[in-house]
Amino acid sequence: MLPAAMMLVESVLVRRARSRWTIYPPLSTRERAIDYVILSLHAARVSSILRSSNFLVTMVLNAPKSSQPYNASLFLWCIVVTAFMLLTTLPVLAGAITMILFDRHFNTSYFDMGGGGDAVLFQHLFWFFGHPEVYVLILPGFGLLSHVIEFNIRKPLSGYYGMVWSILSIGFLGFVV
């Protein structure tokens, strides 16, 4: 994640990428620094996908053999939903920014109306990733907060099953909206 962050800061501060964080194609087709932004986003995507799959595999392989899913802490439920959301939305963002690279360097026209492309396609692909990303950022915080509260009051939280189902429904509704 550190190389991706360094490349992103370098592209914005040194190379002056001005298309902002959304890198919409009409703004990003004329700038040379966008290649570095896209490279940093690909590096961050690979890092997030590997981290998410590592969390899921570790939780499955290191779970006690006699444990039930409802015995897990709320933090683990939040991490599972977060990892699933990352694994399903990050490839869509990767495809969208790869299409920008193809438009820039291989004369394709995915987003160019003059060549038969769709100017709004990138926005749809970006927000398919962007809306669930809001919940990817907040769910681990919810899980951590519930874990800290449960530790400090020294007894299990009331409404455990309702909280598990609300975590799962937040993950589901993050895709539907």
PDB file of C-alpha atoms in Angstrom:
ATOM      1  CA  MET A   1       0.000   0.000   0.000  1.00  0.00           C
ATOM      2  CA  LEU A   2       2.912   2.351   0.638  1.00  0.00           C
ATOM      3  CA  PRO A   3       4.191   2.236  -2.982  1.00  0.00           C
ATOM      4  CA  ALA A   4       0.691   2.990  -4.247  1.00  0.00           C
ATOM      5  CA  ALA A   5       0.366   5.951  -1.894  1.00  0.00           C
ATOM      6  CA  MET A   6       3.791   7.271  -2.883  1.00  0.00           C
ATOM      7  CA  MET A   7       2.935   7.000  -6.605  1.00  0.00           C
ATOM      8  CA  LEU A   8      -0.386   8.768  -6.066  1.00  0.00           C
ATOM      9  CA  VAL A   9       1.193  11.631  -4.101  1.00  0.00           C
ATOM     10  CA  GLU A  10       3.954  11.926  -6.697  1.00  0.00           C
ATOM     11  CA  SER A  11       1.468  12.065  -9.575  1.00  0.00           C
ATOM     12  CA  VAL A  12      -0.693  14.713  -7.921  1.00  0.00           C
ATOM     13  CA  LEU A  13       1.987  16.937  -6.394  1.00  0.00           C
ATOM     14  CA  VAL A  14       4.922  16.573  -8.780  1.00  0.00           C
ATOM     15  CA  ARG A  15       3.282  15.742 -12.107  1.00  0.00           C
ATOM     16  CA  ARG A  16       0.179  17.867 -11.432  1.00  0.00           C
ATOM     17  CA  ALA A  17      -2.702  15.526 -12.206  1.00  0.00           C
ATOM     18  CA  ARG A  18      -5.735  17.816 -12.153  1.00  0.00           C
ATOM     19  CA  SER A  19      -8.619  15.448 -12.825  1.00  0.00           C
ATOM     20  CA  ARG A  20      -9.159  14.927  -9.080  1.00  0.00           C
ATOM     21  CA  TRP A  21      -9.921  11.663  -7.355  1.00  0.00           C
ATOM     22  CA  THR A  22     -12.653  10.477  -9.736  1.00  0.00           C
ATOM     23  CA  ILE A  23     -10.452  10.574 -12.888  1.00  0.00           C
ATOM     24  CA  TYR A  24     -13.494  10.976 -15.145  1.00  0.00           C
ATOM     25  CA  PRO A  25     -12.464  10.370 -18.762  1.00  0.00           C
ATOM     26  CA  PRO A  26     -13.155  13.813 -20.244  1.00  0.00           C
ATOM     27  CA  LEU A  27     -10.835  15.250 -17.596  1.00  0.00           C
ATOM     28  CA  SER A  28      -8.276  12.465 -17.653  1.00  0.00           C
ATOM     29  CA  THR A  29      -7.738  12.047 -21.383  1.00  0.00           C
ATOM     30  CA  ARG A  30      -5.489  15.065 -21.807  1.00  0.00           C
ATOM     31  CA  GLU A  31      -3.167  14.724 -18.820  1.00  0.00           C
ATOM     32  CA  ARG A  32       0.087  12.796 -18.841  1.00  0.00           C
ATOM     33  CA  ALA A  33       0.137  12.301 -15.058  1.00  0.00           C
ATOM     34  CA  ILE A  34      -3.016  10.159 -15.172  1.00  0.00           C
ATOM     35  CA  ASP A  35      -0.909   7.133 -16.126  1.00  0.00           C
ATOM     36  CA  TYR A  36       0.798   7.351 -12.738  1.00  0.00           C
ATOM     37  CA  VAL A  37      -2.538   7.778 -10.975  1.00  0.00           C
ATOM     38  CA  ILE A  38      -3.883   4.685 -12.725  1.00  0.00           C
ATOM     39  CA  LEU A  39      -0.728   2.738 -11.912  1.00  0.00           C
ATOM     40  CA  SER A  40      -1.033   3.703  -8.247  1.00  0.00           C
ATOM     41  CA  LEU A  41      -4.713   2.691  -8.229  1.00  0.00           C
ATOM     42  CA  HIS A  42      -3.824  -0.684  -9.733  1.00  0.00           C
ATOM     43  CA  ALA A  43      -1.154  -1.205  -7.069  1.00  0.00           C
ATOM     44  CA  ALA A  44      -3.624  -0.295  -4.318  1.00  0.00           C
ATOM     45  CA  ARG A  45      -6.221  -2.620  -5.861  1.00  0.00           C
ATOM     46  CA  VAL A  46      -3.837  -5.567  -5.887  1.00  0.00           C
ATOM     47  CA  SER A  47      -2.903  -4.821  -2.286  1.00  0.00           C
ATOM     48  CA  SER A  48      -6.547  -4.652  -1.186  1.00  0.00           C
ATOM     49  CA  ILE A  49      -7.531  -7.831  -3.008  1.00  0.00           C
ATOM     50  CA  LEU A  50      -4.616  -9.760  -1.510  1.00  0.00           C
ATOM     51  CA  ARG A  51      -5.353  -8.390   1.939  1.00  0.00           C
ATOM     52  CA  SER A  52      -9.052  -9.279   1.679  1.00  0.00           C
ATOM     53  CA  SER A  53      -8.380 -12.795   0.497  1.00  0.00           C
ATOM     54  CA  ASN A  54      -5.781 -13.182   3.263  1.00  0.00           C
ATOM     55  CA  PHE A  55      -8.376 -12.185   5.881  1.00  0.00           C
ATOM     56  CA  LEU A  56     -10.964 -14.619   4.529  1.00  0.00           C
ATOM     57  CA  VAL A  57      -8.561 -17.547   4.215  1.00  0.00           C
ATOM     58  CA  THR A  58      -7.127 -16.912   7.668  1.00  0.00           C
ATOM     59  CA  MET A  59     -10.578 -16.792   9.249  1.00  0.00           C
ATOM     60  CA  VAL A  60     -11.622 -20.028   7.566  1.00  0.00           C
ATOM     61  CA  LEU A  61      -8.428 -21.976   8.248  1.00  0.00           C
ATOM     62  CA  ASN A  62      -7.845 -20.779  11.804  1.00  0.00           C
ATOM     63  CA  ALA A  63     -11.403 -21.106  13.051  1.00  0.00           C
ATOM     64  CA  PRO A  64     -11.890 -23.758  15.722  1.00  0.00           C
ATOM     65  CA  LYS A  65     -13.386 -26.932  14.272  1.00  0.00           C
ATOM     66  CA  SER A  66     -16.389 -26.884  16.575  1.00  0.00           C
ATOM     67  CA  SER A  67     -17.211 -23.199  16.143  1.00  0.00           C
ATOM     68  CA  GLN A  68     -20.467 -21.969  14.697  1.00  0.00           C
ATOM     69  CA  PRO A  69     -20.743 -18.802  12.595  1.00  0.00           C
ATOM     70  CA  TYR A  70     -22.782 -17.107  15.310  1.00  0.00           C
ATOM     71  CA  ASN A  71     -19.960 -17.574  17.825  1.00  0.00           C
ATOM     72  CA  ALA A  72     -17.704 -15.117  15.980  1.00  0.00           C
ATOM     73  CA  SER A  73     -17.225 -11.599  17.266  1.00  0.00           C
ATOM     74  CA  LEU A  74     -18.929  -8.675  15.582  1.00  0.00           C
ATOM     75  CA  PHE A  75     -15.540  -7.415  14.439  1.00  0.00           C
ATOM     76  CA  LEU A  76     -15.000 -10.617  12.458  1.00  0.00           C
ATOM     77  CA  TRP A  77     -18.438 -10.317  10.897  1.00  0.00           C
ATOM     78  CA  CYS A  78     -17.576  -6.776   9.804  1.00  0.00           C
ATOM     79  CA  ILE A  79     -14.259  -7.892   8.346  1.00  0.00           C
ATOM     80  CA  VAL A  80     -15.899 -10.742   6.422  1.00  0.00           C
ATOM     81  CA  VAL A  81     -18.488  -8.409   4.877  1.00  0.00           C
ATOM     82  CA  THR A  82     -15.794  -5.824   4.122  1.00  0.00           C
ATOM     83  CA  ALA A  83     -13.512  -8.383   2.478  1.00  0.00           C
ATOM     84  CA  PHE A  84     -16.384  -9.736   0.386  1.00  0.00           C
ATOM     85  CA  MET A  85     -17.325  -6.236  -0.750  1.00  0.00           C
ATOM     86  CA  LEU A  86     -13.724  -5.476  -1.717  1.00  0.00           C
ATOM     87  CA  LEU A  87     -13.329  -8.729  -3.616  1.00  0.00           C
ATOM     88  CA  THR A  88     -16.458  -8.061  -5.648  1.00  0.00           C
ATOM     89  CA  THR A  89     -16.117  -4.329  -6.385  1.00  0.00           C
ATOM     90  CA  LEU A  90     -12.404  -3.783  -6.956  1.00  0.00           C
ATOM     91  CA  PRO A  91     -12.256  -5.762 -10.237  1.00  0.00           C
ATOM     92  CA  VAL A  92     -14.919  -3.435 -11.667  1.00  0.00           C
ATOM     93  CA  LEU A  93     -12.791  -0.391 -10.841  1.00  0.00           C
ATOM     94  CA  ALA A  94      -9.751  -2.136 -12.300  1.00  0.00           C
ATOM     95  CA  GLY A  95     -11.620  -2.746 -15.529  1.00  0.00           C
ATOM     96  CA  ALA A  96     -12.749   0.866 -15.714  1.00  0.00           C
ATOM     97  CA  ILE A  97      -9.299   2.363 -15.213  1.00  0.00           C
ATOM     98  CA  THR A  98      -7.795  -0.180 -17.599  1.00  0.00           C
ATOM     99  CA  MET A  99     -10.313   0.987 -20.217  1.00  0.00           C
ATOM    100  CA  ILE A 100      -9.082   4.553 -19.611  1.00  0.00           C
ATOM    101  CA  LEU A 101      -5.531   3.357 -20.295  1.00  0.00           C
ATOM    102  CA  PHE A 102      -6.689   1.658 -23.490  1.00  0.00           C
ATOM    103  CA  ASP A 103      -8.480   4.826 -24.579  1.00  0.00           C
ATOM    104  CA  ARG A 104      -5.355   6.837 -23.929  1.00  0.00           C
ATOM    105  CA  HIS A 105      -2.723   4.582 -25.499  1.00  0.00           C
ATOM    106  CA  PHE A 106      -4.376   2.070 -27.852  1.00  0.00           C
ATOM    107  CA  ASN A 107      -6.935   4.338 -29.586  1.00  0.00           C
ATOM    108  CA  THR A 108      -9.987   2.500 -28.323  1.00  0.00           C
ATOM    109  CA  SER A 109     -13.138   4.471 -27.646  1.00  0.00           C
ATOM    110  CA  TYR A 110     -14.834   3.054 -24.589  1.00  0.00           C
ATOM    111  CA  PHE A 111     -15.608   6.513 -23.237  1.00  0.00           C
ATOM    112  CA  ASP A 112     -15.281   8.672 -26.371  1.00  0.00           C
ATOM    113  CA  MET A 113     -18.628   9.621 -27.902  1.00  0.00           C
ATOM    114  CA  GLY A 114     -16.947  10.398 -31.222  1.00  0.00           C
ATOM    115  CA  GLY A 115     -15.823   6.786 -31.608  1.00  0.00           C
ATOM    116  CA  GLY A 116     -19.093   5.196 -30.533  1.00  0.00           C
ATOM    117  CA  GLY A 117     -18.320   4.961 -26.826  1.00  0.00           C
ATOM    118  CA  ASP A 118     -20.429   5.907 -23.852  1.00  0.00           C
ATOM    119  CA  ALA A 119     -19.378   8.994 -21.902  1.00  0.00           C
ATOM    120  CA  VAL A 120     -21.351   7.961 -18.812  1.00  0.00           C
ATOM    121  CA  LEU A 121     -20.051   4.365 -18.702  1.00  0.00           C
ATOM    122  CA  PHE A 122     -17.088   5.274 -16.512  1.00  0.00           C
ATOM    123  CA  GLN A 123     -19.352   6.946 -13.975  1.00  0.00           C
ATOM    124  CA  HIS A 124     -21.486   3.817 -13.721  1.00  0.00           C
ATOM    125  CA  LEU A 125     -18.449   1.581 -13.294  1.00  0.00           C
ATOM    126  CA  PHE A 126     -16.815   3.964 -10.845  1.00  0.00           C
ATOM    127  CA  TRP A 127     -19.874   4.259  -8.636  1.00  0.00           C
ATOM    128  CA  PHE A 128     -20.456   0.499  -8.693  1.00  0.00           C
ATOM    129  CA  PHE A 129     -17.170   0.497  -6.803  1.00  0.00           C
ATOM    130  CA  GLY A 130     -17.571   3.850  -5.050  1.00  0.00           C
ATOM    131  CA  HIS A 131     -20.850   3.355  -3.239  1.00  0.00           C
ATOM    132  CA  PRO A 132     -19.937   0.049  -1.527  1.00  0.00           C
ATOM    133  CA  GLU A 133     -16.540   1.574  -0.722  1.00  0.00           C
ATOM    134  CA  VAL A 134     -18.239   3.898   1.746  1.00  0.00           C
ATOM    135  CA  TYR A 135     -19.381   0.883   3.719  1.00  0.00           C
ATOM    136  CA  VAL A 136     -15.992  -0.798   3.290  1.00  0.00           C
ATOM    137  CA  LEU A 137     -14.521   2.166   5.137  1.00  0.00           C
ATOM    138  CA  ILE A 138     -17.082   2.315   7.949  1.00  0.00           C
ATOM    139  CA  LEU A 139     -17.835  -1.362   8.701  1.00  0.00           C
ATOM    140  CA  PRO A 140     -14.456  -2.191  10.305  1.00  0.00           C
ATOM    141  CA  GLY A 141     -14.898   0.880  12.504  1.00  0.00           C
ATOM    142  CA  PHE A 142     -18.322  -0.364  13.604  1.00  0.00           C
ATOM    143  CA  GLY A 143     -16.851  -3.780  14.389  1.00  0.00           C
ATOM    144  CA  LEU A 144     -13.921  -2.305  16.273  1.00  0.00           C
ATOM    145  CA  LEU A 145     -16.183  -0.023  18.279  1.00  0.00           C
ATOM    146  CA  SER A 146     -18.489  -2.883  19.256  1.00  0.00           C
ATOM    147  CA  HIS A 147     -15.469  -4.990  20.224  1.00  0.00           C
ATOM    148  CA  VAL A 148     -14.050  -2.206  22.417  1.00  0.00           C
ATOM    149  CA  ILE A 149     -17.409  -1.576  24.090  1.00  0.00           C
ATOM    150  CA  GLU A 150     -17.903  -5.279  24.720  1.00  0.00           C
ATOM    151  CA  PHE A 151     -14.428  -5.536  26.270  1.00  0.00           C
ATOM    152  CA  ASN A 152     -14.897  -2.502  28.507  1.00  0.00           C
ATOM    153  CA  ILE A 153     -18.311  -3.467  29.853  1.00  0.00           C
ATOM    154  CA  ARG A 154     -17.016  -7.041  30.402  1.00  0.00           C
ATOM    155  CA  LYS A 155     -20.154  -8.780  29.199  1.00  0.00           C
ATOM    156  CA  PRO A 156     -21.582  -9.679  25.784  1.00  0.00           C
ATOM    157  CA  LEU A 157     -23.500  -7.034  23.911  1.00  0.00           C
ATOM    158  CA  SER A 158     -27.254  -7.389  23.846  1.00  0.00           C
ATOM    159  CA  GLY A 159     -28.850  -7.843  20.457  1.00  0.00           C
ATOM    160  CA  TYR A 160     -25.978  -9.845  18.975  1.00  0.00           C
ATOM    161  CA  TYR A 161     -28.109 -11.572  16.320  1.00  0.00           C
ATOM    162  CA  GLY A 162     -29.731  -8.316  15.280  1.00  0.00           C
ATOM    163  CA  MET A 163     -26.334  -6.684  14.925  1.00  0.00           C
ATOM    164  CA  VAL A 164     -25.021  -9.575  12.816  1.00  0.00           C
ATOM    165  CA  TRP A 165     -28.016  -9.339  10.508  1.00  0.00           C
ATOM    166  CA  SER A 166     -27.675  -5.572  10.312  1.00  0.00           C
ATOM    167  CA  ILE A 167     -24.009  -5.925   9.307  1.00  0.00           C
ATOM    168  CA  LEU A 168     -24.997  -8.403   6.605  1.00  0.00           C
ATOM    169  CA  SER A 169     -27.830  -6.171   5.404  1.00  0.00           C
ATOM    170  CA  ILE A 170     -25.518  -3.124   5.260  1.00  0.00           C
ATOM    171  CA  GLY A 171     -23.221  -5.146   3.022  1.00  0.00           C
ATOM    172  CA  PHE A 172     -26.118  -6.264   0.818  1.00  0.00           C
ATOM    173  CA  LEU A 173     -27.754  -2.856   0.583  1.00  0.00           C
ATOM    174  CA  GLY A 174     -24.396  -1.276  -0.266  1.00  0.00           C
ATOM    175  CA  PHE A 175     -24.583  -3.128  -3.580  1.00  0.00           C
ATOM    176  CA  VAL A 176     -28.265  -2.598  -4.249  1.00  0.00           C
ATOM    177  CA  VAL A 177     -28.259   1.182  -3.884  1.00  0.00           C
TER     178      VAL A 177
END
